[in-house]
Coordinates of C-alpha atoms and ligand atoms in Angstrom, one line a residue:
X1 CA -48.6 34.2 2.8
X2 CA -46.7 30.9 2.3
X3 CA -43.6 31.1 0.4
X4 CA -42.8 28.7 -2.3
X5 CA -38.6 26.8 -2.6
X6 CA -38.0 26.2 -5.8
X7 CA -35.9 22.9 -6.6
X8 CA -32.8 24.7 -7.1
X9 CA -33.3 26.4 -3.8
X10 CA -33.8 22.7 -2.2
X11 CA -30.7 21.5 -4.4
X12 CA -28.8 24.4 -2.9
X13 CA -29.6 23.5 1.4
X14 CA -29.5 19.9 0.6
X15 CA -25.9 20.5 -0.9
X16 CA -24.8 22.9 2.3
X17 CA -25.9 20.6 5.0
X18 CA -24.2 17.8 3.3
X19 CA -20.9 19.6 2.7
X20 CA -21.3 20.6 6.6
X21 CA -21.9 17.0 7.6
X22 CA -19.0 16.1 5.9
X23 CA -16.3 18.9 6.9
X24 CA -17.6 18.1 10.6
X25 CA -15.3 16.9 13.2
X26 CA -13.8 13.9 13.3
X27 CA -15.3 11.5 16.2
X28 CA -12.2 10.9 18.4
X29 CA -10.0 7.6 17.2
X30 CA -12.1 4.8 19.4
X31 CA -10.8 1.3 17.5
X32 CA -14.3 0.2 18.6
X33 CA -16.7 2.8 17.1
X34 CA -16.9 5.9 14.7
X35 CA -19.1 8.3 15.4
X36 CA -21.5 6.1 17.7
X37 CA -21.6 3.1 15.2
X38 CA -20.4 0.4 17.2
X39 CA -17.8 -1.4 14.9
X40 CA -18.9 -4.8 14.3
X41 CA -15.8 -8.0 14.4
X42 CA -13.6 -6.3 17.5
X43 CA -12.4 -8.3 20.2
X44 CA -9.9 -7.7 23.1
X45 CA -8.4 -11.3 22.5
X46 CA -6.9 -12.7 19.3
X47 CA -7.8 -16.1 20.4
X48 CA -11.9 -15.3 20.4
X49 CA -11.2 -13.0 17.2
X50 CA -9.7 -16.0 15.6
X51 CA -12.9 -18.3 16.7
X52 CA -14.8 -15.8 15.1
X53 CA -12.7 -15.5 11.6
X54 CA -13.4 -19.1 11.5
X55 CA -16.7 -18.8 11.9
X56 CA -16.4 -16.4 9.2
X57 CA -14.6 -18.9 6.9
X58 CA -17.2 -21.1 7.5
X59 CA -19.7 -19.5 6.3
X60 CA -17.7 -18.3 3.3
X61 CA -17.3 -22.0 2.4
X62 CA -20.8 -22.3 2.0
X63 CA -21.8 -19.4 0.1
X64 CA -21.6 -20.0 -4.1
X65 CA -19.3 -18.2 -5.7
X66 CA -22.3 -15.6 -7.0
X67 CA -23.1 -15.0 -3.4
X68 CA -19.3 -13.9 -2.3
X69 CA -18.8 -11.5 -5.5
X70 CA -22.4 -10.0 -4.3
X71 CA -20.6 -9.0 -1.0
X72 CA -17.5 -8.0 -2.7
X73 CA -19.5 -5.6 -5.0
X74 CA -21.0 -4.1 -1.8
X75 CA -17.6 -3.4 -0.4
X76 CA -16.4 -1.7 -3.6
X77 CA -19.5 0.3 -3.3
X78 CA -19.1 1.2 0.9
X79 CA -15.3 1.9 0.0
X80 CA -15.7 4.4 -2.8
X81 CA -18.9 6.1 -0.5
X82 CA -16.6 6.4 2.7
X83 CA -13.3 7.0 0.5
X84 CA -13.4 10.2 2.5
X85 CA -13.8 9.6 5.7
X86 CA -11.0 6.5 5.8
X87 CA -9.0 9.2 4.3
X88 CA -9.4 11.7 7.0
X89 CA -9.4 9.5 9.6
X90 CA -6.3 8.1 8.1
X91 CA -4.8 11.1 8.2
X92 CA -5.6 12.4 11.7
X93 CA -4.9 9.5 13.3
X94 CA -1.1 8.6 12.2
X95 CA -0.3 12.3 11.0
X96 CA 0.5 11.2 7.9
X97 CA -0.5 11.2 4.6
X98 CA -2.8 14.2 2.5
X99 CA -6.3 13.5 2.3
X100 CA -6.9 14.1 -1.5
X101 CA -4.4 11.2 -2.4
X102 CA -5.7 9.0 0.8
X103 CA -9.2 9.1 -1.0
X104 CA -7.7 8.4 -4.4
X105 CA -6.2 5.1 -3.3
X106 CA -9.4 3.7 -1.8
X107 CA -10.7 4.8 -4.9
X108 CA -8.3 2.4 -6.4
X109 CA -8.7 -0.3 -4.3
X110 CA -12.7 -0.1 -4.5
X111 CA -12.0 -0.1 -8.7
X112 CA -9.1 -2.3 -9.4
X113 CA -8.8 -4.5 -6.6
X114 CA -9.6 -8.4 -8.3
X115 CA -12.6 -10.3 -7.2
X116 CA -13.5 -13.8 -7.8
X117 CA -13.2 -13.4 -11.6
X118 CA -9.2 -14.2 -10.6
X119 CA -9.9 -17.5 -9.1
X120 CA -9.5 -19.7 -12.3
X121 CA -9.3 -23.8 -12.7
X122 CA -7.0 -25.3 -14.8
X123 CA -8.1 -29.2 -16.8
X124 CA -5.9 -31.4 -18.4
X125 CA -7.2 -34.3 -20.8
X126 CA -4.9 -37.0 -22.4
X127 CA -5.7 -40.8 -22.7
X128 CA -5.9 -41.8 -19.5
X129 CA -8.7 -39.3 -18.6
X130 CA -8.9 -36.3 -17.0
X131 CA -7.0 -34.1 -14.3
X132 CA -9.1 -30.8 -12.7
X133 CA -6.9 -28.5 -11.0
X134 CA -9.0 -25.9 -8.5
X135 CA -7.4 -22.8 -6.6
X136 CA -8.8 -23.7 -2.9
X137 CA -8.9 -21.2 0.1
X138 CA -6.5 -21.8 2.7
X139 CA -9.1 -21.3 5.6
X140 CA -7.9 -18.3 8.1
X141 CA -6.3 -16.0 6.9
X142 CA -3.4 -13.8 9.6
X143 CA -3.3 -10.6 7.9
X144 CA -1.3 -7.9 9.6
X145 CA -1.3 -4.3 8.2
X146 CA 1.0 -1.5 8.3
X147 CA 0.5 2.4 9.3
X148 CA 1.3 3.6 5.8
X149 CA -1.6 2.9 3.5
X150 CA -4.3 1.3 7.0
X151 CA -7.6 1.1 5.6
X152 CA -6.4 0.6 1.9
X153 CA -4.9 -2.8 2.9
X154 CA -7.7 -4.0 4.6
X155 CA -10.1 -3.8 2.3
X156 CA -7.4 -4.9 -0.7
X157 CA -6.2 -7.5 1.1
X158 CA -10.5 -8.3 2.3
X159 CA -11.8 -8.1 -1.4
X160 CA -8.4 -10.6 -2.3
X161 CA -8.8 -13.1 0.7
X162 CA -13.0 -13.4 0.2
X163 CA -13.2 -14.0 -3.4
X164 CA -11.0 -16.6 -2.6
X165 CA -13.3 -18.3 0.0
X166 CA -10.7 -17.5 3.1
X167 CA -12.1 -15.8 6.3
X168 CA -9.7 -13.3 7.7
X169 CA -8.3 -11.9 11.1
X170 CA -6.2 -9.0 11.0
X171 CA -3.6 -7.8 13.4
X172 CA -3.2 -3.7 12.4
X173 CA -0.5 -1.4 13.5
X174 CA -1.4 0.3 16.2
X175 CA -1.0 3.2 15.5
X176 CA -3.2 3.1 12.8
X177 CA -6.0 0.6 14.7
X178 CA -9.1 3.3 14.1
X179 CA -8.3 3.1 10.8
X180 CA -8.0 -0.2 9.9
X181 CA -11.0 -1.4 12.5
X182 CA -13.3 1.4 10.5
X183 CA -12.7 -0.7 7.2
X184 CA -13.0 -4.2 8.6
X185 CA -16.8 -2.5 10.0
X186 CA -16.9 -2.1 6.7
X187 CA -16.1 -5.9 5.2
X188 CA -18.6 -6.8 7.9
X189 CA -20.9 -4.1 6.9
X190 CA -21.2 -5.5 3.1
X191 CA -21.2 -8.7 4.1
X192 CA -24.3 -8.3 6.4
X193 CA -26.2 -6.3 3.7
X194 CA -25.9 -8.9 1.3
X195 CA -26.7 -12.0 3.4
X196 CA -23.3 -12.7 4.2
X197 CA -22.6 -13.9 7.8
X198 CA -22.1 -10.8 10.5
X199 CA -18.7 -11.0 11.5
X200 CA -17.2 -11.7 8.1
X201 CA -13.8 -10.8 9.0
X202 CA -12.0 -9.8 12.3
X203 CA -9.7 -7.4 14.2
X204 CA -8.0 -6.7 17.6
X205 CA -9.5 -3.7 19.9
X206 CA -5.6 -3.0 21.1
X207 CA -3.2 -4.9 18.4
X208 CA 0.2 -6.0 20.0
X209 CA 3.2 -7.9 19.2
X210 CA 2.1 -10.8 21.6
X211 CA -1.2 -10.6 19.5
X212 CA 0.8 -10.9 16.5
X213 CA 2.6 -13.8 18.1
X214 CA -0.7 -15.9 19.3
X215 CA -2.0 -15.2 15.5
X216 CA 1.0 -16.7 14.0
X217 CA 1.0 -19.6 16.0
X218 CA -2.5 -20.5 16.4
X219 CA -3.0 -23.5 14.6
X220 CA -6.3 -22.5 12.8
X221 CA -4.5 -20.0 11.2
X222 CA -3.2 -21.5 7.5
X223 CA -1.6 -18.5 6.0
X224 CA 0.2 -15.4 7.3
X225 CA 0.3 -12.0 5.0
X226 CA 2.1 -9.4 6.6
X227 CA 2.8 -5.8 4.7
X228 CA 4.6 -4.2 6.6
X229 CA 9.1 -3.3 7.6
X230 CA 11.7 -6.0 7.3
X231 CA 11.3 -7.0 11.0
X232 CA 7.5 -8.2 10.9
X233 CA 8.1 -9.7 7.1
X234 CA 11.6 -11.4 9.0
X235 CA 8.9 -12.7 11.8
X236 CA 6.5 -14.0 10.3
X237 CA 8.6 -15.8 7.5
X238 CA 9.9 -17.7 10.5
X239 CA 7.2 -18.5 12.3
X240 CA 6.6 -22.3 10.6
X241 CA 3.7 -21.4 8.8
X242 CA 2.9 -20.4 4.8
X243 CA 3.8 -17.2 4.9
X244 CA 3.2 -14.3 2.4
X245 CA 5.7 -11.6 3.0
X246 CA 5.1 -7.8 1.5
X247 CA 8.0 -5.8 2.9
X248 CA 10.1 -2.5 2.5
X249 CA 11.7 -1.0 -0.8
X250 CA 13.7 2.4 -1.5
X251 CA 13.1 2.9 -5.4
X252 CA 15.5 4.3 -7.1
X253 CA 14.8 6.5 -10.1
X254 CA 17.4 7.1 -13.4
X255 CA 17.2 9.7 -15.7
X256 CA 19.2 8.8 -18.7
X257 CA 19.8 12.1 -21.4
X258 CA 17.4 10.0 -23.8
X259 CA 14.6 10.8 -21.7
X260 CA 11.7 13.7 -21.8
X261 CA 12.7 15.6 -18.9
X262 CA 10.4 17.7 -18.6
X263 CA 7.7 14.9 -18.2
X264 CA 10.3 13.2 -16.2
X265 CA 10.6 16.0 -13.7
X266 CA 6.8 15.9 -13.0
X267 CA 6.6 12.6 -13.0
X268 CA 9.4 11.9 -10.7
X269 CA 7.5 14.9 -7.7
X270 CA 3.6 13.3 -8.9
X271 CA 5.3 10.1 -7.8
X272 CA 7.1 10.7 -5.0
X273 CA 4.9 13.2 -3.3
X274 CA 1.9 10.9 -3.5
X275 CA 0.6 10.9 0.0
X276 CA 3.4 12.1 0.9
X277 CA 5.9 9.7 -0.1
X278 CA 4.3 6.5 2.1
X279 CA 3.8 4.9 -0.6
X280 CA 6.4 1.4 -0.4
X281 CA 6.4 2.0 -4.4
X282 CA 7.1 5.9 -4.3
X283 CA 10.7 7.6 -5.7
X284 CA 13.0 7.7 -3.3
X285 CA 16.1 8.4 -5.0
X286 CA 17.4 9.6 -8.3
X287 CA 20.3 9.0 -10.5
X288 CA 20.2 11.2 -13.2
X289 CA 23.0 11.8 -16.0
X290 CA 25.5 14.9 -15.4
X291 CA 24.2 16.4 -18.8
X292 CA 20.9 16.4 -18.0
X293 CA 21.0 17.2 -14.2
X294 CA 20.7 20.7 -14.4
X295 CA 17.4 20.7 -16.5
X296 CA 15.6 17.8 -14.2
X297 CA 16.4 20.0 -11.3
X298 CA 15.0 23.4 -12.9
X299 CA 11.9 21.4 -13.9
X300 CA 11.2 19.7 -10.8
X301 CA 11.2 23.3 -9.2
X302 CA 8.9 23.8 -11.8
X303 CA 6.4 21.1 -10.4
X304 CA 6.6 22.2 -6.5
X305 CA 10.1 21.0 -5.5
X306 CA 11.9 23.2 -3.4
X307 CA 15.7 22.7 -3.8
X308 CA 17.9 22.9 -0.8
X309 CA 22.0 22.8 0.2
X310 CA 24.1 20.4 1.3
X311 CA 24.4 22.4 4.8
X312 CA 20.5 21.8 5.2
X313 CA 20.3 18.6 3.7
X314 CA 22.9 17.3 6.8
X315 CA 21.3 19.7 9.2
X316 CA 18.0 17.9 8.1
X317 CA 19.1 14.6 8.5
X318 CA 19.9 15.1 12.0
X319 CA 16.3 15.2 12.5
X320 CA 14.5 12.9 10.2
X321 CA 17.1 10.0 11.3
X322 CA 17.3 9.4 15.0
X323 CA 19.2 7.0 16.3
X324 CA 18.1 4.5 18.6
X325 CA 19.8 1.6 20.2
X326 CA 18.8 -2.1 18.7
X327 CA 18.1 -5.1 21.2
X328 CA 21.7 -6.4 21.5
X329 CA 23.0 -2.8 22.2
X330 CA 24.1 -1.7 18.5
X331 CA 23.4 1.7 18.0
X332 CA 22.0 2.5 14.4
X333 CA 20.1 5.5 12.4
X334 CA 16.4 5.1 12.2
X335 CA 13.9 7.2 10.5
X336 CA 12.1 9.7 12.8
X337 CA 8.3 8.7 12.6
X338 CA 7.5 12.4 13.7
X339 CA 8.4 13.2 9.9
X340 CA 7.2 10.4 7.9
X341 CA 4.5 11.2 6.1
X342 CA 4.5 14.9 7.0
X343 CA 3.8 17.0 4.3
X344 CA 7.1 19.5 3.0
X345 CA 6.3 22.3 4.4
X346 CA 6.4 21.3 7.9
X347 CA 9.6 18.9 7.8
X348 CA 11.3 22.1 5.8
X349 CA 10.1 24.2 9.3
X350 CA 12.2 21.6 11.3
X351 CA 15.5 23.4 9.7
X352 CA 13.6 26.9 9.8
X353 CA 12.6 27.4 6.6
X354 CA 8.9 28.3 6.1
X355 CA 7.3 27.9 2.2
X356 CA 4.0 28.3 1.1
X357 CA 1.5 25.1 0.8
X358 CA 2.7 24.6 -3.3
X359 CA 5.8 23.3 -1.9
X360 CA 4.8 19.7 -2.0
X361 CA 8.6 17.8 -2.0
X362 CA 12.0 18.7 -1.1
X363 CA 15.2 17.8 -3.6
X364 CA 18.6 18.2 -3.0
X365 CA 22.1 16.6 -4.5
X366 CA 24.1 14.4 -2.4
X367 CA 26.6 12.0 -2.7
X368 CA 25.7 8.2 -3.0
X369 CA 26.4 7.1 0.3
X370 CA 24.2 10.3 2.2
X371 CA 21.6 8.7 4.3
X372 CA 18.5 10.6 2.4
X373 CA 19.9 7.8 -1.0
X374 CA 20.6 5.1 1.6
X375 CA 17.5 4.8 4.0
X376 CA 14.0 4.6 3.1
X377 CA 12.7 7.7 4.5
X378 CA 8.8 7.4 3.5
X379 CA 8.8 11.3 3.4
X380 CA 8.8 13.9 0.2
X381 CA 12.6 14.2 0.5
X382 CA 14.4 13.2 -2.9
X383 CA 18.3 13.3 -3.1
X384 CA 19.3 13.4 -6.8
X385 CA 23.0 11.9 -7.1
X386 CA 25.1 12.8 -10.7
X387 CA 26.2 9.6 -12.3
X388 CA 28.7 9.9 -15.7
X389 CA 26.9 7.3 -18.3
X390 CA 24.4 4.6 -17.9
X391 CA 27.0 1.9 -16.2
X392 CA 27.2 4.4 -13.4
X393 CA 23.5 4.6 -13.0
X394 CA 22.6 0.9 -12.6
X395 CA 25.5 0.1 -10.2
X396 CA 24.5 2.6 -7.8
X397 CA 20.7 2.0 -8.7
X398 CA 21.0 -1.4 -7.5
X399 CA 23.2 -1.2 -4.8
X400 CA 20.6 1.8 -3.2
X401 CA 17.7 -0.7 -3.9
X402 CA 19.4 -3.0 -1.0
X403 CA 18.7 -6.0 -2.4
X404 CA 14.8 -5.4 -1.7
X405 CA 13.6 -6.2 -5.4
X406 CA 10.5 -4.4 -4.8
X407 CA 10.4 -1.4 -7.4
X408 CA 12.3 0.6 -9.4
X409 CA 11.9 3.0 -12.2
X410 CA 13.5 4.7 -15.4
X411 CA 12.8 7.9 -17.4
X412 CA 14.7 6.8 -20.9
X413 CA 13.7 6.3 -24.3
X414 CA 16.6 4.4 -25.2
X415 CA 15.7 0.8 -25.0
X416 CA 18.7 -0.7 -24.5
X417 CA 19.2 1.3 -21.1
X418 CA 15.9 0.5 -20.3
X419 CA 16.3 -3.5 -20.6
X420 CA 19.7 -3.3 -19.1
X421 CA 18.4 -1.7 -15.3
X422 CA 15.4 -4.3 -15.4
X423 CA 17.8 -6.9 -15.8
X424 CA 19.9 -5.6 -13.1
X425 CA 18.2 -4.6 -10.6
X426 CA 15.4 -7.4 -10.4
X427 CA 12.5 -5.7 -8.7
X428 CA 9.2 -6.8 -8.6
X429 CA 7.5 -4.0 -10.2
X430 CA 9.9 -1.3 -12.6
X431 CA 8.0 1.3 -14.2
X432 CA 8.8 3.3 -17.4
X433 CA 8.6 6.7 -18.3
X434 CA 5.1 7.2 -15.2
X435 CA 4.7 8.1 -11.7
X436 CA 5.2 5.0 -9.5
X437 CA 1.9 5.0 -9.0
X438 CA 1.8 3.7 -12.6
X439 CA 2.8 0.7 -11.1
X440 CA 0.0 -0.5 -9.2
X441 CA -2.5 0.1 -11.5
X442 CA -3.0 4.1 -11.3
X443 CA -2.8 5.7 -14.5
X444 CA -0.8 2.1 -15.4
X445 CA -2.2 -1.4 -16.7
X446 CA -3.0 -3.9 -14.5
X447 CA -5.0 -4.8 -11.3
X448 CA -4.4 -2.7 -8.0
X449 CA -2.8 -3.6 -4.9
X450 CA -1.5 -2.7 -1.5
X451 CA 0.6 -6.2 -0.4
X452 CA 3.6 -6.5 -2.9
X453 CA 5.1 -9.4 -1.8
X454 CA 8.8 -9.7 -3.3
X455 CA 10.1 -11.6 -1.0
X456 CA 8.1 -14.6 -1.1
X457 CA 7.5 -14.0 -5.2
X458 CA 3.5 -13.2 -5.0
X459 CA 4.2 -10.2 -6.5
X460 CA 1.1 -7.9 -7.0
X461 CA -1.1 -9.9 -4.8
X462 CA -4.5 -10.6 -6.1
X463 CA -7.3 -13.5 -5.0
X464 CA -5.2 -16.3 -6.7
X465 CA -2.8 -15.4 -4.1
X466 CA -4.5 -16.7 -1.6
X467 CA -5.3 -19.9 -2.6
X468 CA -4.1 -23.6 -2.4
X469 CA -3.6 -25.9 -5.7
X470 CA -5.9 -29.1 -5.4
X471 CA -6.0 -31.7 -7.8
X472 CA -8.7 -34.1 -8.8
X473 CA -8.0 -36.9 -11.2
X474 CA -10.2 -39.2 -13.2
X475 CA -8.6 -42.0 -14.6
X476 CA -10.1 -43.4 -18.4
X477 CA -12.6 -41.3 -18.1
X478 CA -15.0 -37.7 -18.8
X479 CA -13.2 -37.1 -22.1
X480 CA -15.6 -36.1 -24.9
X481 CA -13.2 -36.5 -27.8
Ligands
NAD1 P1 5.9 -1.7 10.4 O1 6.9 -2.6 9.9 O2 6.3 -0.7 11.5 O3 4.6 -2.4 10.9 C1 3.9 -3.3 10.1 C2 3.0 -4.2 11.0 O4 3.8 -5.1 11.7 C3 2.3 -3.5 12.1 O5 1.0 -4.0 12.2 C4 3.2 -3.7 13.3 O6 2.5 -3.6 14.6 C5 3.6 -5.1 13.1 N1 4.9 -5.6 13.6 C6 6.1 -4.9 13.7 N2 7.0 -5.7 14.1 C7 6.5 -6.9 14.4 C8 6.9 -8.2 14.9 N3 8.2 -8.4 15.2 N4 6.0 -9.2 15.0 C9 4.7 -9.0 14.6 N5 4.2 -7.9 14.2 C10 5.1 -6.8 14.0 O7 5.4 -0.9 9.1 P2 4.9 0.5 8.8 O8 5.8 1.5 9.3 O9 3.5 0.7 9.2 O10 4.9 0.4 7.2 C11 6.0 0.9 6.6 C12 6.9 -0.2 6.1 O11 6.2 -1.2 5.4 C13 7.9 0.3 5.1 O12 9.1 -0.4 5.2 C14 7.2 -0.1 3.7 O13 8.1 -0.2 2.6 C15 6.6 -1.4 4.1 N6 5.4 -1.6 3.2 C16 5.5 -2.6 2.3 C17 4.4 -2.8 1.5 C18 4.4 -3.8 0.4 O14 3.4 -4.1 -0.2 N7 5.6 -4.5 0.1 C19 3.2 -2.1 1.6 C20 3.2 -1.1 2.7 C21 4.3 -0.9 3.5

């Protein structure tokens, strides 16, 4: 007798088989493929990949502006469909990073990222006619992309660089090339389904630094982004060409006795543990009033913090610093990249101490000048350093923010304090009483990105970022007053 499968039964294998597809192994990390898809836009030199881009650009050029936001659209839709599998595969292949938060930042990207809607022209009318001012693309585009967030600054940067009519050729860190080639597959993916040219955008099989160097002075390339450590940002901003340059931070945090600190506390480990601390944006130190001290601490144990002594905070910093020897023979403390990114529990292992999974960041109190406060360790470690009164906080503040101006932030309600650390300390992006993450558009205001460029004064990078002024001027004429 034939049985009958109801539609919930259907529902229910349907739902298995897809869960199963998706909790399936990882294909090994080929910068050419994933998972037998051959990755469209490689190439083993930069110099083809460059002919390519320009190809690219070309075509770009002679879409309308409808026809780019088309493909854009498609690669907001591709990102938030394979938001888990870059996330994975982000994670496997650097070791870095937590796959929930991975996701939720391609999320962002595919959601808040700017399109052409950001290019805007500019007119001026007076008596002697008028003046049209138009954002231009620069041509090429000389992206290179760091290990930290891979595949969410490609397709940022992508969705940015297209709406402004540029074509693109990345150089990725390599340690982080499956990654990053899976979403440029992707650019080229959307741009292919929606009539866009084939190879929209382009990437290096096997990134180097003498790739990196041919792309920087390859005369078809106009502009250089690089996000990434002050030693690319320092090469590329001397390499002759237009340069935009998105490079390190170490936030600091203050928590003056004005502030709600219980929502501080949480805010502070939501923020700093968020994918585990890569973020360039994330909390990475805190100066937090004597009087209040005690309570932040008990609350951020509250929120998964696991609080540890000064004996294990120096016994740890033996092994998340290392030190190496620099090219002219100065020997200097570097972070371990064996612990960036990792989550708590395993860098707490490193000095023996096992906790369960809900441990997600690991706090301690130092002294101003301990290396946790001084170097940016990209890991969930937070040093919290006592300060007297608010004068206290900003001087120190500042002087661990280096000089970066890239972000800082302040749990406070008293507005005076508030005004008085912005002032000071200059960043590009200072967040109030939120996560970090607040600051680039998650649970904040404002559009999303993943190339903060302080140093050249971009700032959140968006389309219009990536564009050239041109100036067209009618003289006594095309008024219509
Ligand atoms: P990294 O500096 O190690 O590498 C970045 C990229 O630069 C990689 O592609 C690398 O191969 C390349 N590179 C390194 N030295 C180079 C050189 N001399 N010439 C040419 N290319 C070179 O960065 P990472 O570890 O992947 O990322 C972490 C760093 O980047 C942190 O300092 C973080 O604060 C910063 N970052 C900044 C932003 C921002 O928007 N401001 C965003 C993400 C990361």
């Amino acid at each position: 007798m034939a049985r009958t499968i109801s539609e919930a039964q259907i529902r229910e294998v349907v739902s298995q088989v897809l869960n199963n597809v998706q909790s399936a192994p990882e294909a090994s990390f080929d910068s050419t493929q994933y998972a037998g898809r051959k990755f469209i836009g490689i190439f083993n030199d930069m110099n083809d990949a460059i002919a390519a881009a320009s190809e690219g650009y070309k075509a770009v050029r002679a879409m309308s502006v409808e026809e780019r936001e088309k493909i854009i659209t498609e690669i907001r839709r591709l990102t938030r469909e394979e938001a888990h599998i870059m996330a994975k595969i982000g994670v496997k292949e650097t070791g870095m990073g937590r796959v929930d938060h991975k996701k939720a930042k391609h999320i962002l990207v595919a959601d808040k990222t700017p399109g052409t809607e950001d290019i805007t022209s500019f007119a001026k009318t007076g008596d002697n006619g008028l003046t049209l001012v138009e954002m231009a693309p620069f041509g090429v585009v000389g992206s290179i992309t760091p290990s930290t967030n891979p595949s969410e600054t490609v397709i940022c940067n992508s969705i940015g660089m297209i709406a402004a009519g540029n074509g693109v050729v990345f150089n990725p860190h390599p340690n982080a090339i499956a990654t990053s080639n899976y979403a440029i597959d992707l650019v080229n993916r959307a741009s292919k389904a929606m009539g866009g040219p084939e190879i929209l955008v382009c990437s290096m099989k096997k990134p180097t630094l003498e790739s990196a160097s041919i792309m920087q002075s390859h005369p078809a390339i106009r502009l250089l982004v690089c996000t990434g450590g002050p030693g690319v940002v320092r090469a590329v901003l001397s390499s002759g060409k237009k340069a935009i340059g998105a490079g390190a931070g170490n936030p600091p945090v203050i928590v003056d006795d004005t502030a709600d600190i219980k929502k501080a506390a949480k805010d502070i480990i939501d923020g700093c543990t968020f994918d585990n601390n890569l973020p360039c944006i994330a909390e990475k130190e805190v100066f937090a009033f004597r009087n209040i001290a005690d309570e932040l601490i008990s609350n951020m144990l509250k929120n998964g913090a696991y609080l540890i002594d000064s004996a294990q905070a120096s016994r740890l910093a033996d092994i998340v610093l290392v030190e190496v020897t620099d090219k002219k023979g100065n020997k200097k403390k570097t972070v371990n990249r064996e612990c960036v990114g990792r989550d708590a529990a395993v860098i707490l292992s490193k000095i023996g101490v096992q906790v369960s999974g809900d441990i997600r960041c690991i706090i301690c109190e130092t002294d101003f000048m301990h290396p946790f406060v001084q170097e940016e360790l990209m890991m969930p470690i937070l040093p919290i350093v006592r300060v007297d009164n608010i004068d206290e906080a900003i001087d120190l503040a500042v002087k661990a923010e280096h000089g970066n101006r890239h972000t800082a932030h302040m749990h406070s309600k008293n507005v005076d304090n508030l005004s008085r650390f912005a002032k000071a300390v200059e960043t590009t992006i200072f967040v109030k009483n939120a996560p970090s993450y607040a600051g680039i558009g998650f649970g904040g205001e404002g559009h999303a990105t993943f190339t903060i460029a302080g140093p050249t004064g971009e700032g959140i990078t968006s389309a219009r970022s990536f564009t050239r002024q041109r100036r067209c001027v009618l003289s006594e004429n095309f008024r219509i007053i």
